[in-house]
mmCIF file of C-alpha atoms in Angstrom:
data_model
loop_
_atom_site.group_PDB
_atom_site.id
_atom_site.type_symbol
_atom_site.label_atom_id
_atom_site.label_comp_id
_atom_site.label_asym_id
_atom_site.label_seq_id
_atom_site.Cartn_x
_atom_site.Cartn_y
_atom_site.Cartn_z
ATOM 1 C CA UNK V 1 -6.008 -38.611 -17.604
ATOM 2 C CA UNK V 2 -9.093 -38.944 -19.819
ATOM 3 C CA UNK V 3 -10.634 -42.399 -19.772
ATOM 4 C CA UNK V 4 -13.265 -43.424 -22.266
ATOM 5 C CA UNK V 5 -15.326 -45.860 -20.236
ATOM 6 C CA UNK V 6 -15.753 -47.195 -16.768
ATOM 7 C CA UNK V 7 -15.845 -50.896 -16.059
ATOM 8 C CA UNK V 8 -17.691 -52.975 -13.525
ATOM 9 C CA UNK V 9 -15.435 -53.632 -10.552
ATOM 10 C CA UNK V 10 -15.413 -56.100 -7.710
ATOM 11 C CA UNK V 11 -18.463 -54.575 -5.992
ATOM 12 C CA UNK V 12 -16.657 -54.007 -2.698
ATOM 13 C CA UNK V 13 -16.215 -50.223 -2.826
ATOM 14 C CA UNK V 14 -19.837 -49.367 -2.192
ATOM 15 C CA UNK V 15 -20.944 -52.526 -0.426
ATOM 16 C CA UNK V 16 -18.033 -53.401 1.884
ATOM 17 C CA UNK V 17 -16.246 -50.091 2.219
ATOM 18 C CA UNK V 18 -19.035 -47.499 1.957
ATOM 19 C CA UNK V 19 -16.996 -45.848 -0.783
ATOM 20 C CA UNK V 20 -18.255 -46.622 -4.317
ATOM 21 C CA UNK V 21 -15.555 -46.324 -6.954
ATOM 22 C CA UNK V 22 -15.462 -45.655 -10.686
ATOM 23 C CA UNK V 23 -13.205 -48.487 -11.803
ATOM 24 C CA UNK V 24 -11.065 -47.706 -14.819
ATOM 25 C CA UNK V 25 -10.134 -50.288 -17.396
ATOM 26 C CA UNK V 26 -6.426 -51.118 -17.312
ATOM 27 C CA UNK V 27 -6.596 -51.673 -21.103
ATOM 28 C CA UNK V 28 -7.644 -48.042 -21.627
ATOM 29 C CA UNK V 29 -4.753 -46.797 -19.503
ATOM 30 C CA UNK V 30 -2.067 -48.678 -21.430
ATOM 31 C CA UNK V 31 1.502 -47.762 -20.480
ATOM 32 C CA UNK V 32 0.290 -44.944 -18.231
ATOM 33 C CA UNK V 33 -0.801 -47.465 -15.596
ATOM 34 C CA UNK V 34 2.707 -48.918 -15.357
ATOM 35 C CA UNK V 35 4.205 -45.433 -14.992
ATOM 36 C CA UNK V 36 1.900 -44.368 -12.156
ATOM 37 C CA UNK V 37 3.365 -45.053 -8.704
ATOM 38 C CA UNK V 38 0.979 -46.876 -6.390
ATOM 39 C CA UNK V 39 -0.717 -44.862 -3.690
ATOM 40 C CA UNK V 40 -3.703 -42.715 -2.820
ATOM 41 C CA UNK V 41 -4.235 -39.535 -4.824
ATOM 42 C CA UNK V 42 -6.749 -36.709 -4.975
ATOM 43 C CA UNK V 43 -8.000 -34.729 -7.926
ATOM 44 C CA UNK V 44 -10.960 -33.671 -10.002
ATOM 45 C CA UNK V 45 -13.223 -35.690 -12.297
ATOM 46 C CA UNK V 46 -16.072 -35.215 -14.737
ATOM 47 C CA UNK V 47 -18.678 -37.798 -15.755
ATOM 48 C CA UNK V 48 -20.114 -37.397 -19.255
ATOM 49 C CA UNK V 49 -19.051 -33.740 -19.167
ATOM 50 C CA UNK V 50 -20.789 -32.985 -15.856
ATOM 51 C CA UNK V 51 -18.807 -31.677 -12.911
ATOM 52 C CA UNK V 52 -16.005 -31.333 -12.115
ATOM 53 C CA UNK V 53 -16.331 -33.262 -8.884
ATOM 54 C CA UNK V 54 -13.752 -33.736 -6.152
ATOM 55 C CA UNK V 55 -12.231 -37.218 -6.210
ATOM 56 C CA UNK V 56 -9.865 -39.470 -4.280
ATOM 57 C CA UNK V 57 -8.327 -42.498 -5.998
ATOM 58 C CA UNK V 58 -6.484 -45.671 -5.152
ATOM 59 C CA UNK V 59 -3.854 -46.648 -7.706
ATOM 60 C CA UNK V 60 -2.309 -50.018 -7.086
ATOM 61 C CA UNK V 61 -2.775 -53.641 -6.178
ATOM 62 C CA UNK V 62 -5.114 -53.256 -3.180
ATOM 63 C CA UNK V 63 -3.038 -55.598 -1.005
ATOM 64 C CA UNK V 64 -5.812 -56.099 1.576
ATOM 65 C CA UNK V 65 -7.906 -57.786 -1.141
ATOM 66 C CA UNK V 66 -4.891 -59.468 -2.802
ATOM 67 C CA UNK V 67 -5.667 -58.130 -6.281
ATOM 68 C CA UNK V 68 -3.723 -59.689 -9.127
ATOM 69 C CA UNK V 69 -4.138 -56.632 -11.383
ATOM 70 C CA UNK V 70 -3.017 -53.046 -10.807
ATOM 71 C CA UNK V 71 -6.081 -50.792 -10.868
ATOM 72 C CA UNK V 72 -7.126 -47.148 -10.785
ATOM 73 C CA UNK V 73 -10.252 -46.719 -8.648
ATOM 74 C CA UNK V 74 -11.461 -43.118 -8.234
ATOM 75 C CA UNK V 75 -14.155 -42.343 -5.663
ATOM 76 C CA UNK V 76 -16.028 -39.173 -6.598
ATOM 77 C CA UNK V 77 -16.934 -37.023 -3.601
ATOM 78 C CA UNK V 78 -20.441 -36.365 -4.872
ATOM 79 C CA UNK V 79 -23.733 -38.166 -4.270
ATOM 80 C CA UNK V 80 -24.982 -39.608 -7.564
ATOM 81 C CA UNK V 81 -28.549 -40.857 -7.920
ATOM 82 C CA UNK V 82 -27.546 -43.896 -9.977
ATOM 83 C CA UNK V 83 -24.527 -45.842 -11.225
ATOM 84 C CA UNK V 84 -22.738 -44.494 -14.266
ATOM 85 C CA UNK V 85 -21.231 -47.639 -15.803
ATOM 86 C CA UNK V 86 -20.255 -47.056 -19.429
ATOM 87 C CA UNK V 87 -19.980 -43.293 -18.912
ATOM 88 C CA UNK V 88 -16.982 -41.237 -19.996
ATOM 89 C CA UNK V 89 -14.827 -40.251 -17.041
ATOM 90 C CA UNK V 90 -12.080 -37.658 -17.120
ATOM 91 C CA UNK V 91 -9.860 -37.743 -14.056
ATOM 92 C CA UNK V 92 -7.081 -35.285 -13.250
ATOM 93 C CA UNK V 93 -4.651 -36.206 -10.461
ATOM 94 C CA UNK V 94 -3.644 -33.082 -8.532
ATOM 95 C CA UNK V 95 -2.191 -34.355 -5.265
ATOM 96 C CA UNK V 96 -0.605 -37.319 -3.496
ATOM 97 C CA UNK V 97 -2.077 -38.430 -0.166
ATOM 98 C CA UNK V 98 -0.087 -41.499 0.933
ATOM 99 C CA UNK V 99 1.547 -44.723 -0.263
ATOM 100 C CA UNK V 100 -0.453 -47.877 -0.860
ATOM 101 C CA UNK V 101 -0.378 -50.179 2.159
ATOM 102 C CA UNK V 102 -1.917 -53.309 3.588
ATOM 103 C CA UNK V 103 -4.186 -53.279 6.644
ATOM 104 C CA UNK V 104 -4.685 -55.725 9.491
ATOM 105 C CA UNK V 105 -8.489 -55.513 9.343
ATOM 106 C CA UNK V 106 -11.369 -54.275 7.224
ATOM 107 C CA UNK V 107 -12.112 -51.702 9.937
ATOM 108 C CA UNK V 108 -8.569 -50.289 9.691
ATOM 109 C CA UNK V 109 -8.914 -50.039 5.897
ATOM 110 C CA UNK V 110 -12.268 -48.238 6.203
ATOM 111 C CA UNK V 111 -10.770 -45.779 8.715
ATOM 112 C CA UNK V 112 -7.851 -45.066 6.357
ATOM 113 C CA UNK V 113 -10.289 -44.483 3.470
ATOM 114 C CA UNK V 114 -12.286 -42.031 5.601
ATOM 115 C CA UNK V 115 -9.059 -40.204 6.488
ATOM 116 C CA UNK V 116 -8.029 -40.144 2.800
ATOM 117 C CA UNK V 117 -11.388 -38.612 1.870
ATOM 118 C CA UNK V 118 -11.091 -35.950 4.581
ATOM 119 C CA UNK V 119 -7.533 -35.083 3.550
ATOM 120 C CA UNK V 120 -8.562 -34.918 -0.118
ATOM 121 C CA UNK V 121 -11.496 -32.622 0.661
ATOM 122 C CA UNK V 122 -9.195 -30.360 2.656
ATOM 123 C CA UNK V 123 -6.585 -30.095 -0.140
ATOM 124 C CA UNK V 124 -9.170 -29.657 -2.920
ATOM 125 C CA UNK V 125 -10.807 -26.797 -0.967
ATOM 126 C CA UNK V 126 -7.559 -24.789 -0.885
ATOM 127 C CA UNK V 127 -7.076 -22.059 -3.521
ATOM 128 C CA UNK V 128 -4.410 -24.186 -5.246
ATOM 129 C CA UNK V 129 -6.575 -27.307 -5.104
ATOM 130 C CA UNK V 130 -9.627 -25.478 -6.478
ATOM 131 C CA UNK V 131 -7.607 -23.957 -9.314
ATOM 132 C CA UNK V 132 -7.208 -27.408 -10.893
ATOM 133 C CA UNK V 133 -10.989 -27.748 -11.299
ATOM 134 C CA UNK V 134 -10.708 -25.305 -14.233
ATOM 135 C CA UNK V 135 -8.067 -27.347 -16.078
ATOM 136 C CA UNK V 136 -8.250 -27.529 -19.882
ATOM 137 C CA UNK V 137 -8.989 -31.274 -19.591
ATOM 138 C CA UNK V 138 -12.527 -30.371 -18.498
ATOM 139 C CA UNK V 139 -13.233 -27.759 -21.188
#
């Protein structure tokens, strides 16, 4: 799923959750966003042609925060020195982690995010998971 530009999000990924996200514009996704089932996914991403980097993404309504708009929010499993707002992101979904769900506390949400990251890392390190990092999308 190639996306032309990132947008500024709510600012909670990095600040509240310790998990900065590359928020994708729902306008750029068009009908694709409606077709994507909500949930947590893993995959590979490039930023301005650099990478690919491992990624985990939330697709959905983020019920804990009561979002009114369905979003795609990839978290790249790489330490970047600065924000990359306005950059071109290409994101390839390669695996499904779990359904979207609500949480009783911020701490429970953070724990689930940490588990999602660990599970994504594990899958993306398998031979099958790694093979997707060479997909034609990134050439």
